[in-house]
PDB file of C-alpha atoms in Angstrom:
ATOM      1  CA  MET A1052      15.574   3.320-105.329  1.00 66.00           C
ATOM      2  CA  SER A1053      17.443   4.516-102.267  1.00 92.00           C
ATOM      3  CA  PHE A1054      16.165   7.550-100.387  1.00 98.00           C
ATOM      4  CA  THR A1055      15.117   8.530 -96.897  1.00 98.00           C
ATOM      5  CA  SER A1056      11.780  10.044 -95.857  1.00 98.00           C
ATOM      6  CA  ASN A1057      12.085  12.993 -93.466  1.00 98.00           C
ATOM      7  CA  TYR A1058      10.137  15.719 -91.688  1.00 98.00           C
ATOM      8  CA  ILE A1059      11.245  19.189 -90.642  1.00 98.00           C
ATOM      9  CA  ALA A1060       9.585  22.225 -89.042  1.00 98.00           C
ATOM     10  CA  CYS A1061       9.695  25.316 -91.265  1.00 98.00           C
ATOM     11  CA  GLU A1062       7.967  28.602 -90.383  1.00 98.00           C
ATOM     12  CA  GLY A1063       5.916  26.718 -87.810  1.00 98.00           C
ATOM     13  CA  ARG A1064       4.711  24.141 -90.346  1.00 98.00           C
ATOM     14  CA  GLU A1065       5.838  20.554 -90.817  1.00 98.00           C
ATOM     15  CA  LEU A1066       7.257  19.772 -94.240  1.00 98.00           C
ATOM     16  CA  HIS A1067       7.972  16.309 -95.571  1.00 98.00           C
ATOM     17  CA  TYR A1068      10.890  15.722 -97.926  1.00 99.00           C
ATOM     18  CA  THR A1069      12.802  12.852 -99.424  1.00 98.00           C
ATOM     19  CA  GLU A1070      16.585  12.902 -99.498  1.00 98.00           C
ATOM     20  CA  TRP A1071      18.781  11.157-102.049  1.00 98.00           C
ATOM     21  CA  GLY A1072      22.576  10.905-102.199  1.00 98.00           C
ATOM     22  CA  ALA A1073      23.100  12.210 -98.663  1.00 97.00           C
ATOM     23  CA  GLN A1074      26.822  11.442 -98.900  1.00 97.00           C
ATOM     24  CA  HIS A1075      27.427  14.215-101.428  1.00 98.00           C
ATOM     25  CA  ALA A1076      28.304  17.808-100.535  1.00 95.00           C
ATOM     26  CA  GLU A1077      26.842  19.464-103.644  1.00 98.00           C
ATOM     27  CA  THR A1078      23.054  19.802-103.386  1.00 98.00           C
ATOM     28  CA  VAL A1079      20.062  20.080-105.692  1.00 99.00           C
ATOM     29  CA  VAL A1080      16.669  21.159-104.335  1.00 99.00           C
ATOM     30  CA  ALA A1081      13.993  19.655-106.594  1.00 99.00           C
ATOM     31  CA  TRP A1082      10.529  21.182-106.150  1.00 99.00           C
ATOM     32  CA  HIS A1083       7.343  19.778-107.671  1.00 98.00           C
ATOM     33  CA  GLY A1084       4.342  21.376-109.390  1.00 97.00           C
ATOM     34  CA  LEU A1085       1.098  22.859-108.104  1.00 96.00           C
ATOM     35  CA  ALA A1086      -1.080  19.818-107.383  1.00 95.00           C
ATOM     36  CA  ARG A1087       1.703  17.249-107.130  1.00 97.00           C
ATOM     37  CA  THR A1088       4.191  15.935-104.553  1.00 98.00           C
ATOM     38  CA  GLY A1089       7.936  15.621-104.203  1.00 98.00           C
ATOM     39  CA  ARG A1090       7.760  11.979-105.246  1.00 98.00           C
ATOM     40  CA  ASP A1091       7.320  13.200-108.846  1.00 98.00           C
ATOM     41  CA  MET A1092      11.062  13.840-108.716  1.00 98.00           C
ATOM     42  CA  ASP A1093      11.989  10.215-107.902  1.00 98.00           C
ATOM     43  CA  ASP A1094      13.421   9.333-111.302  1.00 98.00           C
ATOM     44  CA  ILE A1095      15.600  12.377-111.837  1.00 98.00           C
ATOM     45  CA  ALA A1096      16.559  12.476-108.153  1.00 98.00           C
ATOM     46  CA  GLN A1097      17.753   8.893-108.333  1.00 98.00           C
ATOM     47  CA  HIS A1098      19.833   9.717-111.398  1.00 98.00           C
ATOM     48  CA  LEU A1099      21.313  12.926-109.981  1.00 98.00           C
ATOM     49  CA  SER A1100      22.068  11.247-106.647  1.00 98.00           C
ATOM     50  CA  GLN A1101      25.087   9.603-108.258  1.00 97.00           C
ATOM     51  CA  ARG A1102      26.752  13.010-107.906  1.00 98.00           C
ATOM     52  CA  TYR A1103      24.473  15.262-105.837  1.00 98.00           C
ATOM     53  CA  ARG A1104      22.549  15.328-102.609  1.00 98.00           C
ATOM     54  CA  VAL A1105      18.954  15.834-103.784  1.00 98.00           C
ATOM     55  CA  ILE A1106      16.207  17.235-101.540  1.00 99.00           C
ATOM     56  CA  CYS A1107      12.613  16.807-102.778  1.00 99.00           C
ATOM     57  CA  PRO A1108      10.058  18.570-100.546  1.00 99.00           C
ATOM     58  CA  ASP A1109       6.291  18.266-100.455  1.00 98.00           C
ATOM     59  CA  THR A1110       4.927  21.821-100.496  1.00 98.00           C
ATOM     60  CA  ILE A1111       2.677  22.736 -97.598  1.00 98.00           C
ATOM     61  CA  GLY A1112      -0.784  21.323 -98.355  1.00 98.00           C
ATOM     62  CA  ARG A1113       0.567  18.563-100.579  1.00 98.00           C
ATOM     63  CA  GLY A1114       1.626  14.982-100.033  1.00 98.00           C
ATOM     64  CA  LEU A1115       2.764  14.299 -96.470  1.00 98.00           C
ATOM     65  CA  SER A1116       3.390  17.935 -95.516  1.00 98.00           C
ATOM     66  CA  GLN A1117       1.050  19.725 -93.141  1.00 98.00           C
ATOM     67  CA  TRP A1118      -2.025  21.455 -94.530  1.00 98.00           C
ATOM     68  CA  SER A1119      -2.098  25.182 -93.844  1.00 98.00           C
ATOM     69  CA  PRO A1120      -4.390  26.413 -91.049  1.00 98.00           C
ATOM     70  CA  ALA A1121      -4.311  29.819 -92.796  1.00 98.00           C
ATOM     71  CA  PRO A1122      -4.801  28.943 -96.476  1.00 98.00           C
ATOM     72  CA  GLU A1123      -5.663  32.466 -97.629  1.00 97.00           C
ATOM     73  CA  GLN A1124      -2.312  33.787 -96.411  1.00 98.00           C
ATOM     74  CA  GLU A1125       0.000  30.797 -96.819  1.00 98.00           C
ATOM     75  CA  TYR A1126      -0.880  29.219-100.160  1.00 98.00           C
ATOM     76  CA  CYS A1127       1.143  31.688-102.228  1.00 98.00           C
ATOM     77  CA  LEU A1128       4.636  32.077-103.631  1.00 98.00           C
ATOM     78  CA  ALA A1129       5.772  34.479-100.901  1.00 98.00           C
ATOM     79  CA  PHE A1130       5.115  31.917 -98.181  1.00 98.00           C
ATOM     80  CA  TYR A1131       6.487  29.037-100.234  1.00 98.00           C
ATOM     81  CA  VAL A1132       9.731  31.005-100.576  1.00 98.00           C
ATOM     82  CA  LYS A1133       9.844  31.467 -96.792  1.00 98.00           C
ATOM     83  CA  LEU A1134       9.405  27.718 -96.410  1.00 98.00           C
ATOM     84  CA  ALA A1135      12.183  27.058 -98.919  1.00 98.00           C
ATOM     85  CA  ALA A1136      14.571  29.368 -97.062  1.00 98.00           C
ATOM     86  CA  ALA A1137      13.706  27.757 -93.736  1.00 98.00           C
ATOM     87  CA  LEU A1138      14.178  24.303 -95.267  1.00 98.00           C
ATOM     88  CA  VAL A1139      17.705  24.893 -96.582  1.00 98.00           C
ATOM     89  CA  ASP A1140      18.662  26.755 -93.409  1.00 98.00           C
ATOM     90  CA  GLY A1141      17.345  23.892 -91.290  1.00 98.00           C
ATOM     91  CA  LEU A1142      19.318  21.384 -93.341  1.00 98.00           C
ATOM     92  CA  GLY A1143      22.484  23.485 -93.195  1.00 98.00           C
ATOM     93  CA  ILE A1144      22.682  23.962 -96.957  1.00 98.00           C
ATOM     94  CA  GLU A1145      24.411  27.215 -97.863  1.00 98.00           C
ATOM     95  CA  ARG A1146      24.586  27.117-101.682  1.00 98.00           C
ATOM     96  CA  PHE A1147      22.752  24.777-104.023  1.00 98.00           C
ATOM     97  CA  HIS A1148      21.124  24.268-107.387  1.00 99.00           C
ATOM     98  CA  TRP A1149      17.351  24.525-107.881  1.00 99.00           C
ATOM     99  CA  LEU A1150      15.241  22.324-110.145  1.00 99.00           C
ATOM    100  CA  GLY A1151      11.559  23.241-110.242  1.00 99.00           C
ATOM    101  CA  THR A1152       8.602  21.923-112.190  1.00 98.00           C
ATOM    102  CA  SER A1153       5.836  24.448-112.875  1.00 97.00           C
ATOM    103  CA  MET A1154       5.025  26.005-109.463  1.00 98.00           C
ATOM    104  CA  GLY A1155       8.353  24.710-108.182  1.00 98.00           C
ATOM    105  CA  GLY A1156      10.062  26.721-110.892  1.00 98.00           C
ATOM    106  CA  ALA A1157       8.154  29.859-109.918  1.00 98.00           C
ATOM    107  CA  ILE A1158       9.253  29.407-106.310  1.00 98.00           C
ATOM    108  CA  GLY A1159      12.812  29.142-107.592  1.00 98.00           C
ATOM    109  CA  ILE A1160      12.573  32.353-109.644  1.00 98.00           C
ATOM    110  CA  VAL A1161      11.250  34.376-106.695  1.00 98.00           C
ATOM    111  CA  ALA A1162      13.624  32.771-104.184  1.00 99.00           C
ATOM    112  CA  ALA A1163      16.692  33.343-106.359  1.00 98.00           C
ATOM    113  CA  ALA A1164      15.806  37.022-106.725  1.00 98.00           C
ATOM    114  CA  THR A1165      14.912  37.613-103.071  1.00 98.00           C
ATOM    115  CA  ALA A1166      15.338  35.463 -99.945  1.00 98.00           C
ATOM    116  CA  LEU A1167      17.855  33.049-101.477  1.00 98.00           C
ATOM    117  CA  GLN A1168      19.700  35.510-103.702  1.00 98.00           C
ATOM    118  CA  GLY A1169      23.333  34.497-103.991  1.00 98.00           C
ATOM    119  CA  ARG A1170      22.641  31.006-102.648  1.00 98.00           C
ATOM    120  CA  ILE A1171      20.975  29.427-105.692  1.00 98.00           C
ATOM    121  CA  ARG A1172      23.826  28.687-108.077  1.00 98.00           C
ATOM    122  CA  ARG A1173      21.959  27.404-111.126  1.00 98.00           C
ATOM    123  CA  LEU A1174      18.240  27.339-111.830  1.00 99.00           C
ATOM    124  CA  VAL A1175      16.392  24.730-113.904  1.00 99.00           C
ATOM    125  CA  LEU A1176      12.797  25.564-114.805  1.00 98.00           C
ATOM    126  CA  ASN A1177      10.651  22.679-116.023  1.00 98.00           C
ATOM    127  CA  ASP A1178       7.949  24.285-118.174  1.00 98.00           C
ATOM    128  CA  ASN A1179       7.724  27.452-116.144  1.00 98.00           C
ATOM    129  CA  GLY A1180       8.574  31.089-116.664  1.00 98.00           C
ATOM    130  CA  PRO A1181       7.871  34.589-115.352  1.00 98.00           C
ATOM    131  CA  GLN A1182       4.550  34.763-117.219  1.00 97.00           C
ATOM    132  CA  LEU A1183       2.024  31.970-117.712  1.00 95.00           C
ATOM    133  CA  ALA A1184      -0.865  31.676-120.150  1.00 95.00           C
ATOM    134  CA  ASP A1185      -4.169  32.782-118.629  1.00 91.00           C
ATOM    135  CA  ALA A1186      -6.149  30.027-120.349  1.00 90.00           C
ATOM    136  CA  ALA A1187      -3.902  27.345-118.874  1.00 86.00           C
ATOM    137  CA  ILE A1188      -4.133  28.857-115.404  1.00 87.00           C
ATOM    138  CA  GLN A1189      -7.912  28.745-115.668  1.00 86.00           C
ATOM    139  CA  ARG A1190      -7.718  25.114-116.775  1.00 84.00           C
ATOM    140  CA  ILE A1191      -5.573  24.194-113.791  1.00 81.00           C
ATOM    141  CA  ARG A1192      -7.828  26.103-111.398  1.00 80.00           C
ATOM    142  CA  SER A1193     -10.867  24.243-112.685  1.00 81.00           C
ATOM    143  CA  TYR A1194      -9.563  20.798-111.772  1.00 79.00           C
ATOM    144  CA  ALA A1195      -7.242  21.626-108.868  1.00 83.00           C
ATOM    145  CA  GLY A1196      -9.900  23.382-106.819  1.00 85.00           C
ATOM    146  CA  ASN A1197     -12.384  20.552-107.214  1.00 89.00           C
ATOM    147  CA  PRO A1198     -10.341  17.338-107.230  1.00 94.00           C
ATOM    148  CA  ALA A1199     -11.905  14.202-108.636  1.00 95.00           C
ATOM    149  CA  ALA A1200     -12.683  11.254-106.365  1.00 98.00           C
ATOM    150  CA  PHE A1201     -13.046   7.589-107.220  1.00 98.00           C
ATOM    151  CA  ALA A1202     -14.010   4.318-105.582  1.00 98.00           C
ATOM    152  CA  THR A1203     -10.693   2.648-106.412  1.00 98.00           C
ATOM    153  CA  VAL A1204      -7.035   3.499-106.824  1.00 98.00           C
ATOM    154  CA  SER A1205      -7.122   1.902-110.280  1.00 98.00           C
ATOM    155  CA  GLU A1206      -9.724   4.434-111.376  1.00 98.00           C
ATOM    156  CA  LEU A1207      -7.641   7.267-109.925  1.00 98.00           C
ATOM    157  CA  GLU A1208      -4.612   6.007-111.827  1.00 98.00           C
ATOM    158  CA  GLN A1209      -6.604   6.047-115.069  1.00 98.00           C
ATOM    159  CA  TYR A1210      -7.662   9.621-114.298  1.00 97.00           C
ATOM    160  CA  PHE A1211      -4.023  10.600-113.764  1.00 97.00           C
ATOM    161  CA  ARG A1212      -3.065   8.945-117.046  1.00 98.00           C
ATOM    162  CA  THR A1213      -5.635  11.161-118.755  1.00 96.00           C
ATOM    163  CA  VAL A1214      -5.036  14.547-117.120  1.00 93.00           C
ATOM    164  CA  TYR A1215      -1.253  14.130-117.049  1.00 95.00           C
ATOM    165  CA  LYS A1216      -0.906  12.787-120.568  1.00 97.00           C
ATOM    166  CA  PRO A1217       1.079  15.959-121.445  1.00 97.00           C
ATOM    167  CA  TYR A1218       3.858  14.686-119.140  1.00 98.00           C
ATOM    168  CA  GLY A1219       4.946  12.524-122.057  1.00 98.00           C
ATOM    169  CA  TRP A1220       5.940   8.883-121.892  1.00 98.00           C
ATOM    170  CA  LEU A1221       5.740   7.099-118.548  1.00 98.00           C
ATOM    171  CA  SER A1222       6.106   3.363-118.066  1.00 98.00           C
ATOM    172  CA  ASN A1223       3.255   1.412-116.490  1.00 98.00           C
ATOM    173  CA  ALA A1224       5.300   1.165-113.299  1.00 98.00           C
ATOM    174  CA  GLN A1225       5.832   4.942-113.278  1.00 98.00           C
ATOM    175  CA  TRP A1226       2.119   5.616-113.698  1.00 98.00           C
ATOM    176  CA  ARG A1227       1.386   3.227-110.844  1.00 98.00           C
ATOM    177  CA  ARG A1228       3.952   4.928-108.633  1.00 98.00           C
ATOM    178  CA  LEU A1229       2.559   8.361-109.527  1.00 98.00           C
ATOM    179  CA  ALA A1230      -0.895   7.214-108.417  1.00 98.00           C
ATOM    180  CA  GLU A1231       0.234   5.482-105.255  1.00 98.00           C
ATOM    181  CA  THR A1232       2.421   8.396-104.107  1.00 97.00           C
ATOM    182  CA  SER A1233      -0.303  11.008-104.593  1.00 96.00           C
ATOM    183  CA  VAL A1234      -3.480   9.435-103.230  1.00 98.00           C
ATOM    184  CA  ARG A1235      -5.449   9.968-100.040  1.00 98.00           C
ATOM    185  CA  ARG A1236      -8.688   8.349 -98.897  1.00 98.00           C
ATOM    186  CA  LEU A1237     -11.730  10.461 -98.087  1.00 98.00           C
ATOM    187  CA  PRO A1238     -14.026   9.831 -95.092  1.00 98.00           C
ATOM    188  CA  ASP A1239     -16.547   8.158 -97.409  1.00 98.00           C
ATOM    189  CA  GLY A1240     -13.897   5.679 -98.570  1.00 98.00           C
ATOM    190  CA  ARG A1241     -13.236   7.144-101.999  1.00 98.00           C
ATOM    191  CA  VAL A1242      -9.745   8.118-103.098  1.00 98.00           C
ATOM    192  CA  THR A1243      -8.607  11.520-104.366  1.00 98.00           C
ATOM    193  CA  PRO A1244      -5.325  13.319-105.149  1.00 97.00           C
ATOM    194  CA  HIS A1245      -3.237  13.987-102.052  1.00 97.00           C
ATOM    195  CA  TYR A1246      -3.467  17.743-101.633  1.00 97.00           C
ATOM    196  CA  ASP A1247      -5.526  20.376 -99.865  1.00 97.00           C
ATOM    197  CA  PRO A1248      -8.141  21.738-102.322  1.00 96.00           C
ATOM    198  CA  ALA A1249      -7.831  25.095-100.552  1.00 96.00           C
ATOM    199  CA  MET A1250      -4.412  25.557-102.168  1.00 96.00           C
ATOM    200  CA  VAL A1251      -6.329  26.954-105.153  1.00 94.00           C
ATOM    201  CA  MET A1252      -6.820  30.078-102.993  1.00 94.00           C
ATOM    202  CA  GLN A1253      -3.480  31.158-104.410  1.00 95.00           C
ATOM    203  CA  PHE A1254      -5.392  32.189-107.522  1.00 93.00           C
ATOM    204  CA  THR A1255      -8.297  33.885-105.754  1.00 90.00           C
ATOM    205  CA  HIS A1256      -6.394  35.721-102.999  1.00 94.00           C
ATOM    206  CA  HIS A1257      -3.071  36.496-104.707  1.00 95.00           C
ATOM    207  CA  ASP A1258      -3.700  38.102-108.058  1.00 88.00           C
ATOM    208  CA  ASP A1259      -0.869  37.825-110.580  1.00 94.00           C
ATOM    209  CA  ASP A1260       1.164  35.624-108.224  1.00 96.00           C
ATOM    210  CA  TYR A1261       2.718  34.024-111.300  1.00 97.00           C
ATOM    211  CA  LEU A1262       3.565  37.280-113.097  1.00 97.00           C
ATOM    212  CA  ARG A1263       7.223  37.619-112.155  1.00 98.00           C
ATOM    213  CA  TRP A1264       9.110  39.637-114.751  1.00 98.00           C
ATOM    214  CA  ASP A1265      10.604  41.947-112.092  1.00 98.00           C
ATOM    215  CA  GLU A1266      12.195  38.985-110.327  1.00 98.00           C
ATOM    216  CA  TRP A1267      13.213  37.472-113.662  1.00 98.00           C
ATOM    217  CA  ASP A1268      15.013  40.634-114.742  1.00 98.00           C
ATOM    218  CA  ALA A1269      16.848  40.721-111.399  1.00 98.00           C
ATOM    219  CA  LEU A1270      18.376  37.259-111.856  1.00 98.00           C
ATOM    220  CA  ASP A1271      22.078  37.007-112.672  1.00 97.00           C
ATOM    221  CA  ILE A1272      22.578  33.239-112.516  1.00 98.00           C
ATOM    222  CA  PRO A1273      22.560  30.599-115.266  1.00 98.00           C
ATOM    223  CA  VAL A1274      19.025  29.424-116.094  1.00 98.00           C
ATOM    224  CA  LEU A1275      17.897  26.425-118.132  1.00 98.00           C
ATOM    225  CA  CYS A1276      14.264  26.233-119.191  1.00 98.00           C
ATOM    226  CA  LEU A1277      12.843  22.947-120.429  1.00 98.00           C
ATOM    227  CA  ARG A1278       9.669  23.729-122.370  1.00 98.00           C
ATOM    228  CA  GLY A1279       7.249  21.021-123.416  1.00 98.00           C
ATOM    229  CA  GLU A1280       6.844  21.641-127.139  1.00 98.00           C
ATOM    230  CA  ASP A1281       3.037  21.419-126.791  1.00 97.00           C
ATOM    231  CA  SER A1282       2.833  23.343-123.505  1.00 97.00           C
ATOM    232  CA  ASP A1283      -0.250  25.517-123.086  1.00 95.00           C
ATOM    233  CA  LEU A1284       1.193  27.123-119.939  1.00 96.00           C
ATOM    234  CA  LEU A1285       4.567  28.431-121.104  1.00 97.00           C
ATOM    235  CA  LEU A1286       3.897  29.927-124.524  1.00 97.00           C
ATOM    236  CA  PRO A1287       6.581  30.245-127.235  1.00 98.00           C
ATOM    237  CA  ASP A1288       6.640  34.043-127.148  1.00 98.00           C
ATOM    238  CA  THR A1289       7.243  34.009-123.380  1.00 98.00           C
ATOM    239  CA  ALA A1290      10.059  31.495-123.824  1.00 98.00           C
ATOM    240  CA  GLU A1291      11.570  33.779-126.460  1.00 98.00           C
ATOM    241  CA  GLN A1292      11.464  36.727-124.060  1.00 98.00           C
ATOM    242  CA  MET A1293      13.177  34.554-121.463  1.00 98.00           C
ATOM    243  CA  ARG A1294      16.006  34.031-123.947  1.00 98.00           C
ATOM    244  CA  ASN A1295      16.453  37.743-124.516  1.00 98.00           C
ATOM    245  CA  ARG A1296      16.050  39.470-121.164  1.00 98.00           C
ATOM    246  CA  GLY A1297      17.061  39.043-117.542  1.00 98.00           C
ATOM    247  CA  PRO A1298      19.398  36.058-117.154  1.00 98.00           C
ATOM    248  CA  ARG A1299      18.931  35.119-120.840  1.00 98.00           C
ATOM    249  CA  ALA A1300      17.903  31.545-120.261  1.00 98.00           C
ATOM    250  CA  VAL A1301      18.900  28.589-122.347  1.00 98.00           C
ATOM    251  CA  VAL A1302      15.538  27.231-123.575  1.00 98.00           C
ATOM    252  CA  VAL A1303      15.252  23.656-124.803  1.00 98.00           C
ATOM    253  CA  GLU A1304      11.996  22.265-126.192  1.00 98.00           C
ATOM    254  CA  ILE A1305      11.097  18.729-125.167  1.00 98.00           C
ATOM    255  CA  ALA A1306       9.385  16.821-127.973  1.00 97.00           C
ATOM    256  CA  GLY A1307       6.301  14.775-127.235  1.00 97.00           C
ATOM    257  CA  CYS A1308       5.443  16.693-124.069  1.00 98.00           C
ATOM    258  CA  GLY A1309       3.113  19.475-123.007  1.00 97.00           C
ATOM    259  CA  HIS A1310       2.898  20.729-119.435  1.00 96.00           C
ATOM    260  CA  ALA A1311       5.128  19.451-118.023  1.00 97.00           C
ATOM    261  CA  PRO A1312       7.859  16.967-119.008  1.00 98.00           C
ATOM    262  CA  ALA A1313       8.028  14.158-116.434  1.00 98.00           C
ATOM    263  CA  LEU A1314      11.835  14.354-116.084  1.00 98.00           C
ATOM    264  CA  ASN A1315      12.008  10.574-116.383  1.00 98.00           C
ATOM    265  CA  THR A1316      13.991   9.793-119.539  1.00 98.00           C
ATOM    266  CA  PRO A1317      17.746   9.562-120.196  1.00 98.00           C
ATOM    267  CA  ALA A1318      17.578  12.491-122.613  1.00 98.00           C
ATOM    268  CA  GLN A1319      15.941  14.715-120.001  1.00 98.00           C
ATOM    269  CA  PHE A1320      18.394  13.533-117.326  1.00 98.00           C
ATOM    270  CA  ALA A1321      21.284  14.447-119.607  1.00 98.00           C
ATOM    271  CA  LEU A1322      20.015  17.976-120.269  1.00 98.00           C
ATOM    272  CA  VAL A1323      19.738  18.725-116.555  1.00 98.00           C
ATOM    273  CA  GLU A1324      22.980  16.984-115.632  1.00 98.00           C
ATOM    274  CA  ARG A1325      25.057  18.817-118.248  1.00 98.00           C
ATOM    275  CA  PHE A1326      23.622  22.164-117.222  1.00 98.00           C
ATOM    276  CA  LEU A1327      24.232  21.643-113.516  1.00 98.00           C
ATOM    277  CA  ALA A1328      27.801  20.543-114.213  1.00 97.00           C
ATOM    278  CA  GLY A1329      28.390  23.888-115.957  1.00 91.00           C
TER     279      GLY A1329
END
């Protein structure tokens, strides 16, 4: 794998991002899910970097990006969109494609309808839409706000293999990389997922932050939605509405996956690549 690790100040906060294919003019911003990091995008970023420059940020409070000193105000889609706008402005990127998994997709929806309107050319949503199932949100809140901790990285990896089983097939090497790129050590020596538990304040301080039909209906760009066929977050009836209103998304179900496909197989690469190529 060939990428660079970088840091940039955005809205007074330091964000970390990896960059792939820096020699290319055409750019894809690839944004990860709620409790994850930009390194989740390694496989698809490596593939796309044959043609595109690919920027994979860590959201504030995740991975190597700064944790927010004002979590009640800043862990929400509105601030994440501000960060995204500052990121592309800081990198001198005028127009680009957006690929977002889960929360990263929601950031893309809001950004494309507001601060980055006219700059996002094509939008790929990985198991995300303008309305999410309440039961799944409660499930995510329950584990994200109280992250597990273990004595060893091997135990943490086994935990990830369990909770992220809906990602679909990952090789042993991919599971190991997922663990090693999303681990931090606590003061007592145990290891835990690499994010700020306070990011769950998004759900307690920003009601209906993921209810975004107004922004959806305002979109006038091509949208591809990859839905895990067993997803409990993006329900079939919501996906059907996405086909029939707003930008009228192309929705493709990914067999053998729930929330959310890992974007790590040739078939998934091909779906994204064909869509971005228009």
